[in-house]
Backbone as a ProteinNet text record, in pm:
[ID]
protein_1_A
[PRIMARY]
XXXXXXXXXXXXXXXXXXXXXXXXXXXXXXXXXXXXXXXXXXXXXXXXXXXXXXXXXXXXXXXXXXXXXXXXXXXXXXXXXXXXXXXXXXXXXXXXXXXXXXXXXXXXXXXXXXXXXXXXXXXXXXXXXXXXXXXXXXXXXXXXXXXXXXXXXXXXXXXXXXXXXX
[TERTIARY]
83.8	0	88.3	60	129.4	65.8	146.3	125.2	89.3	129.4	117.1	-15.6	-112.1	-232.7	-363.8	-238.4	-314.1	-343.1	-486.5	-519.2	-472.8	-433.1	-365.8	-258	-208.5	-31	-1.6	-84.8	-6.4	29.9	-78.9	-62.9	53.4	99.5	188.6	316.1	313.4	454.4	456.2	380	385.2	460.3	414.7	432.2	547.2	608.4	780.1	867	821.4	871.6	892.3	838.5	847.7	868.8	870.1	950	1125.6	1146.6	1286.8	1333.1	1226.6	1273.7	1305.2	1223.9	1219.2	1405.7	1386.9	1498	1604.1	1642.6	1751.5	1727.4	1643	1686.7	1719.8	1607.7	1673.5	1794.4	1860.9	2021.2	2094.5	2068.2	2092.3	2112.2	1995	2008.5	2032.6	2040.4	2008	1905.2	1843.2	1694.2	1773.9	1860.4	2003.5	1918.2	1822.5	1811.9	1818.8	1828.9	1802.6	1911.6	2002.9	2089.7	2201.5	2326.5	2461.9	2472.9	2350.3	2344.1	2332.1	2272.7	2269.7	2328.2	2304.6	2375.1	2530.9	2494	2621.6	2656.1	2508.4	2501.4	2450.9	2568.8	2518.9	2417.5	2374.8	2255.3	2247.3	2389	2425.9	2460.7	2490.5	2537.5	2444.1	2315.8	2199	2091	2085.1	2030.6	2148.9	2207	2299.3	2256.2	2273.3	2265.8	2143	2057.1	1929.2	1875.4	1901	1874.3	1953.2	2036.7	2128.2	2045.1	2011	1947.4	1816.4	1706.9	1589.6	1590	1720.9	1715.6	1818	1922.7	2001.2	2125.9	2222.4	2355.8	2347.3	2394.6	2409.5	2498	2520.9	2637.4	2627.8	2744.5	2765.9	2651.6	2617.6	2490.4	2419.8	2331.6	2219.2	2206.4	2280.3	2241.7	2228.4	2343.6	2314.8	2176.1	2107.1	1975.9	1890.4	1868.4	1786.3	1769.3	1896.5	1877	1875.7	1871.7	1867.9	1981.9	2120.2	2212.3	2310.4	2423.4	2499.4	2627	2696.4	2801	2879.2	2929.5	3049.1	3011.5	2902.9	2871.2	2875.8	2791.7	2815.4	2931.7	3010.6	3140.2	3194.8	3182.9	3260.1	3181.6	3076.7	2982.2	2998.3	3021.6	3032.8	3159.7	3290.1	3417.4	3447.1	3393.7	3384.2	3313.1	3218.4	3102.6	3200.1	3307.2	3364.3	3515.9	3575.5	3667.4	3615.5	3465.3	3458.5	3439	3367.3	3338.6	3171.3	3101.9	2977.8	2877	3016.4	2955	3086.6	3041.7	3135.6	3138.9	3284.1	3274.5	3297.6	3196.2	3244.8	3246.1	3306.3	3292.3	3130.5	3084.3	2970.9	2977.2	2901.9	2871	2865.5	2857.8	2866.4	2931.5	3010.7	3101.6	3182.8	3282.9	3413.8	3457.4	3431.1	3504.7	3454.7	3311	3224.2	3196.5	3176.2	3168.3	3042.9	3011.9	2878.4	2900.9	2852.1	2778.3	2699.3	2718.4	2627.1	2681.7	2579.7	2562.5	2664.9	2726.1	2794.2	2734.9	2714.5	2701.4	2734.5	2855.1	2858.2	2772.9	2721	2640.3	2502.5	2460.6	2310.8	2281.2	2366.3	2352.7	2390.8	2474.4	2451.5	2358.7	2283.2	2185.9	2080.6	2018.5	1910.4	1964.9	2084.4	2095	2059.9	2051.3	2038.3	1890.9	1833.2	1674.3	1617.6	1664.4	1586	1605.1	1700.5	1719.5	1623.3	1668.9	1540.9	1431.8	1377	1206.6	1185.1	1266.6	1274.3	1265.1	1331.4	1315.4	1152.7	1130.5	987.4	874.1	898.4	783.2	777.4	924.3	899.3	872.2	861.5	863.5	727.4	634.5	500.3	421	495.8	399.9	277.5	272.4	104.5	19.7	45.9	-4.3	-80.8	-215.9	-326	-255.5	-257.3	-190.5	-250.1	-395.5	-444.4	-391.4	-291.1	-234.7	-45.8	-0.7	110.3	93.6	-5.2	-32	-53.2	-158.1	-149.8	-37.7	46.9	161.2	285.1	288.8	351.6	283.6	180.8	137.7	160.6	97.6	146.6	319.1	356.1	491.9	603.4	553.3	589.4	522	427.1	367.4	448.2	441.4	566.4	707.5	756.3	892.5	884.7	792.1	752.4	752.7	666.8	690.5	815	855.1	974.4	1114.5	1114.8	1167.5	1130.1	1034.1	966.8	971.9	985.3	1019.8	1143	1247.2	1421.9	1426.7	1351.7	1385.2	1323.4	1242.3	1172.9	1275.8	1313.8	1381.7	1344.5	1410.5	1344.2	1360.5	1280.3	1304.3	1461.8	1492.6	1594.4	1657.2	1779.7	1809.9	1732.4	1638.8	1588.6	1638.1	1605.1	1688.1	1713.2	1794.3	1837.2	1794.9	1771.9	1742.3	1875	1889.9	2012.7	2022.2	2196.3	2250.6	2299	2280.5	2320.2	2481.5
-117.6	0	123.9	224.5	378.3	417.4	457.6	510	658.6	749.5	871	893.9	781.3	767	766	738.4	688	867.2	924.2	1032.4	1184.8	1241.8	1366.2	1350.8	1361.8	1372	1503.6	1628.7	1763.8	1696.8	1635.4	1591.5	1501	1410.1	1338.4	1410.3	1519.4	1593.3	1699.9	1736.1	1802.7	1718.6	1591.3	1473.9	1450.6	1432.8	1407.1	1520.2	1670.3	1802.6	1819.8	1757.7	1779.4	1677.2	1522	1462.5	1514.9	1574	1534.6	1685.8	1829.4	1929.3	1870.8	1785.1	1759.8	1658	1578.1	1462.7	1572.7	1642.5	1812.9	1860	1935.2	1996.8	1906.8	1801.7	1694.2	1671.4	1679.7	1592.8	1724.9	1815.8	2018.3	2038.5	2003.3	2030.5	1902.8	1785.1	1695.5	1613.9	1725.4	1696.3	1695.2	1759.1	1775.4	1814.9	1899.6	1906.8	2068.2	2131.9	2248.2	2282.5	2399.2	2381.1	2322.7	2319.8	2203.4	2096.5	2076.7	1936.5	1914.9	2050.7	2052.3	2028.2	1925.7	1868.8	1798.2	1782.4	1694.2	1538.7	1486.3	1355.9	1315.3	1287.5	1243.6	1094.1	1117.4	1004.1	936.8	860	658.4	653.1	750.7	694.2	734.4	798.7	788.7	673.4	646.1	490.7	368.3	391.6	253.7	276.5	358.2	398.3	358.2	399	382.6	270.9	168.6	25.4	-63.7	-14	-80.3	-77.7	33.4	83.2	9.5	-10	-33.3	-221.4	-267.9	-399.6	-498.7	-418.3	-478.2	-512.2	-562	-597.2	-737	-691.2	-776.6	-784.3	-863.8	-885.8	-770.4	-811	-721.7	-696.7	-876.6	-920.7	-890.5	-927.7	-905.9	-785.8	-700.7	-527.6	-507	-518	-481.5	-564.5	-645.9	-702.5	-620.8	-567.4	-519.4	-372	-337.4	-195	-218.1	-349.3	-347.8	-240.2	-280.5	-240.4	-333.5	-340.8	-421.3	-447.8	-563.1	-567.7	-474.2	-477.7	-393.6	-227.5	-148.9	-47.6	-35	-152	-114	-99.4	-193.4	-215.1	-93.2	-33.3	107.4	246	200	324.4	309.9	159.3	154.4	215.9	175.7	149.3	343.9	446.2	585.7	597.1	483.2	439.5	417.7	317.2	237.2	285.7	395.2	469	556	630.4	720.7	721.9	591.2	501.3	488.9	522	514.7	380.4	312.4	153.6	61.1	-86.2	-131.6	-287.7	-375.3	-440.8	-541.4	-627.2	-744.4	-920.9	-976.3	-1130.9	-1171.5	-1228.4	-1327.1	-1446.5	-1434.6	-1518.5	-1692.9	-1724.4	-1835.7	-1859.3	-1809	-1794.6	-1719.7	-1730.1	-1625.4	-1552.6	-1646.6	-1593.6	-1478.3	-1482.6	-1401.8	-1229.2	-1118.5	-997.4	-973.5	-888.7	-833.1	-716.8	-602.7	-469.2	-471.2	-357.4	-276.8	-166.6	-52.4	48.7	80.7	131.1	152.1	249.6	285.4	394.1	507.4	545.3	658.7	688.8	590.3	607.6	608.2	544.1	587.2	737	752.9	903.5	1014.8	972.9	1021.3	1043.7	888	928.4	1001.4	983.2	1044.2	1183	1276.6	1390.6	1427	1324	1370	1348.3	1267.1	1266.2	1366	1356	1514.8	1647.3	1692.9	1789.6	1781.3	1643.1	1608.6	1627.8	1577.2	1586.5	1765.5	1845.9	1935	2029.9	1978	2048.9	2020	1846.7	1838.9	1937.6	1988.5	2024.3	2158.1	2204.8	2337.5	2405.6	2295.9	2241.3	2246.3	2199.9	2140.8	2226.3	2319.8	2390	2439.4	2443.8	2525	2403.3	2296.9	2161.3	2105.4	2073.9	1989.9	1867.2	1811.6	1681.7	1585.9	1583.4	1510.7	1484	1615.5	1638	1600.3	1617	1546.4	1412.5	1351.2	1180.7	1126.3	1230.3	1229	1183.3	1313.7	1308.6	1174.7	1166.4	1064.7	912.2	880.3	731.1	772.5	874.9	860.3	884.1	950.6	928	777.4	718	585.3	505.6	482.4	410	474.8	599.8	623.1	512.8	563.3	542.8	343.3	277.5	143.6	86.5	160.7	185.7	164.5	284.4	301.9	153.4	87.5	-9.6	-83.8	-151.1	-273.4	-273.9	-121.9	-153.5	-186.2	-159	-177.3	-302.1	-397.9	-505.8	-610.7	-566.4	-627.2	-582.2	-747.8	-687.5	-584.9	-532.8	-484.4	-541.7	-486.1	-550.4	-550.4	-686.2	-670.8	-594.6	-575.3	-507.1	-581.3	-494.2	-519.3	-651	-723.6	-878.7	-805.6	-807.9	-771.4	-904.6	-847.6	-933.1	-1001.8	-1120.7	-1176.2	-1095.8	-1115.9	-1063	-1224.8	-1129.6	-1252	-1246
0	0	0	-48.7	-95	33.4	137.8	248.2	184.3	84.6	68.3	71.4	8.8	4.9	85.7	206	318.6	363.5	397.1	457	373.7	471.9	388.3	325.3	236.4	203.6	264.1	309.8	382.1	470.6	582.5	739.8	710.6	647.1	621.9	603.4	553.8	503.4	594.5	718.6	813	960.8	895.9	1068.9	987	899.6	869.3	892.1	860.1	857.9	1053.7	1109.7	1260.1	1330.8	1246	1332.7	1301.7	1190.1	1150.7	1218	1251.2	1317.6	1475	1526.7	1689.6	1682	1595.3	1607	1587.4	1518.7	1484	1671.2	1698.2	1805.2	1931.2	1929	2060	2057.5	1920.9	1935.5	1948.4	1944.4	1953.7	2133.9	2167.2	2305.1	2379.7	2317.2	2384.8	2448.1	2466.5	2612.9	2717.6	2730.5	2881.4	2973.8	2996.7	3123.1	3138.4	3241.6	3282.6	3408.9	3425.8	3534.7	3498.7	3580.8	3566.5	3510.2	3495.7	3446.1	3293.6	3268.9	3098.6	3018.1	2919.1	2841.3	2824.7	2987.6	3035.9	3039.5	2982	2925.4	2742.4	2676.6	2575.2	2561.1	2521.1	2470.1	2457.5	2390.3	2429.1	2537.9	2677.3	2794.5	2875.8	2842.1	2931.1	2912.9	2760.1	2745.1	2756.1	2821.1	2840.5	2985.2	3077.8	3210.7	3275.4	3201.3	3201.1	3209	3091.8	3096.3	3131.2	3216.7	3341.8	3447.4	3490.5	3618.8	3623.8	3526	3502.1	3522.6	3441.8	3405	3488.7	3536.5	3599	3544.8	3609.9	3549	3437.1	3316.1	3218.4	3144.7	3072.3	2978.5	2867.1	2808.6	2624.6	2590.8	2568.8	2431.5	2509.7	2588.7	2628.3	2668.3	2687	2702.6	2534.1	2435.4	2299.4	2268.9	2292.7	2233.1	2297.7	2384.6	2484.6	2416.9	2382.5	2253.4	2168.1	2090.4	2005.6	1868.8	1962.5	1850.7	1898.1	1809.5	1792	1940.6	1980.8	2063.3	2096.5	1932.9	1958.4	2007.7	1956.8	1972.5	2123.2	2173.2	2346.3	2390.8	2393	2419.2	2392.5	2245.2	2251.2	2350.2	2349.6	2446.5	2572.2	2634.4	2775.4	2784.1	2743	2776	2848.2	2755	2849.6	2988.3	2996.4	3127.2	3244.5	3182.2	3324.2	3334.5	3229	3280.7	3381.8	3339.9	3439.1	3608	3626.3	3750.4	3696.6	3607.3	3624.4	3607.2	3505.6	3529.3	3559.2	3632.6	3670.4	3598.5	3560.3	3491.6	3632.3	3613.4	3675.3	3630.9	3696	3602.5	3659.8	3621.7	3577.1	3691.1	3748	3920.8	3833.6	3730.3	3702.3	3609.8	3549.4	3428.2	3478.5	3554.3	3582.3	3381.3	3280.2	3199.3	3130.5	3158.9	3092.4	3194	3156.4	3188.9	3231.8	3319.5	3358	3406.2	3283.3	3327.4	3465.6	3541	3616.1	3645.6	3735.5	3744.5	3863.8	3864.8	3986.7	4069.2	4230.4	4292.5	4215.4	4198.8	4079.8	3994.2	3918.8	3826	3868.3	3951	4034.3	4070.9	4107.2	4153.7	4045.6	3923.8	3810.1	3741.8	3695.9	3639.9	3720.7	3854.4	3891.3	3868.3	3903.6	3864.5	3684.1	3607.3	3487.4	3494.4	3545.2	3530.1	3562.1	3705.2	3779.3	3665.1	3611.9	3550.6	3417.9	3372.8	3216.6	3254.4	3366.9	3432.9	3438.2	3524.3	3524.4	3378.9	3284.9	3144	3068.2	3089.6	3034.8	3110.6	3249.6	3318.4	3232.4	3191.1	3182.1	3028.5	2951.3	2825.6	2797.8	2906.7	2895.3	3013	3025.7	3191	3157.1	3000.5	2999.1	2931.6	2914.5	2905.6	2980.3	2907.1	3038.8	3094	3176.7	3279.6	3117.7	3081.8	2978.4	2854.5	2844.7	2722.3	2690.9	2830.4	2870.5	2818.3	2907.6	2898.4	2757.3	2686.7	2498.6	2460	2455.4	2387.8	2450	2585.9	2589.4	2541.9	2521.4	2459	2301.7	2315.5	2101.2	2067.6	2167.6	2133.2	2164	2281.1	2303.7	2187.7	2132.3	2017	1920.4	1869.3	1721.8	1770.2	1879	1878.3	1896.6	1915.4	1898.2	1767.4	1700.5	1574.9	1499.8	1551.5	1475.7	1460.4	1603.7	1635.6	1580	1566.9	1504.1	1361.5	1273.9	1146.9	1133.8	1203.5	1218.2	1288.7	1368.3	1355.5	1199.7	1121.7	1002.7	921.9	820.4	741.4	639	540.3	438	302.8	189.6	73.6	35	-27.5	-77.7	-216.1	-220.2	-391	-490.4	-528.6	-721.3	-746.6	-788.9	-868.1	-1039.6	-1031.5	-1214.4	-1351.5	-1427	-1564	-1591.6	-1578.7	-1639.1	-1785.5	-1757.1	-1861.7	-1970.8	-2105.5	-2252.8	-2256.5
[MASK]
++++++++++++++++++++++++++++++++++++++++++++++++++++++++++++++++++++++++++++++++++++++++++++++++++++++++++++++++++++++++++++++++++++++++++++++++++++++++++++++++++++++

């Protein structure tokens, strides 16, 4: 189906024109926060932090599946984590050979300073916002960004197959 088809093509070229302005300034400001804290966490080390804190200490793979990006990427995103003290590498309670991420004290108290400050930026972001309208925007925005995941785990079509050549 020709999604262009689907409804308005304006509303369609308005909801691309502002997802791709919001995705520009979020990565602009970050969503840092408000105060000292502003923009003092880049964005692979608040979702690594984050789904440490939420999920618990885990390996490579199973933190990279859990984001759904690759090993090595963690590995290169943590490795600034556990110079700084904010995550800590330890062996694996049943596999000495194997590694296990977690959050270190450092990093607990890191991230809640970056939350508090992010919470602090959404309130002030949204202060003339009905409580009703907050809650809106966060389910339709958790459903886009669901979305968005679930087409990046589906593969996509492959390259054209070409006409054999004579």
């Amino acid at each position: 189906m020709d999604m262009t088809t689907v409804g308005d093509t304006g509303l369609l070229d308005t909801l691309q024109h502002e997802v791709a302005v919001f995705a520009r300034r979020a990565e602009q400001t970050r969503l840092g926060g408000v105060g000292q804290v502003r923009n003092s966490m880049d964005r692979a080390a608040y979702l690594l932090l984050n789904r440490l804190d939420k999920e618990g200490p885990m390996g490579v793979k199973a933190l990279a599946a859990s984001m759904g990006i690759d090993s090595s990427t963690v590995t290169r995103q943590v490795a600034p984590l556990v110079d700084s003290g904010l995550v800590k590498r330890t062996s694996h309670p049943e596999d000495g050979r194997a590694v296990v991420l977690q959050l270190s004290p450092r990093g607990c108290t890191r991230l809640e300073e970056v939350r508090s400050s992010r919470r602090q930026l959404m309130a002030e972001l949204t202060q003339d916002w009905a409580p009703e309208e907050r809650e809106d925007f966060c389910t339709l925005l958790t459903r886009f960004n669901h979305a968005l995941s679930a087409r990046m785990t589906v593969p996509g079509p492959g390259p054209a197959e070409q006409p054999p050549t004579s």
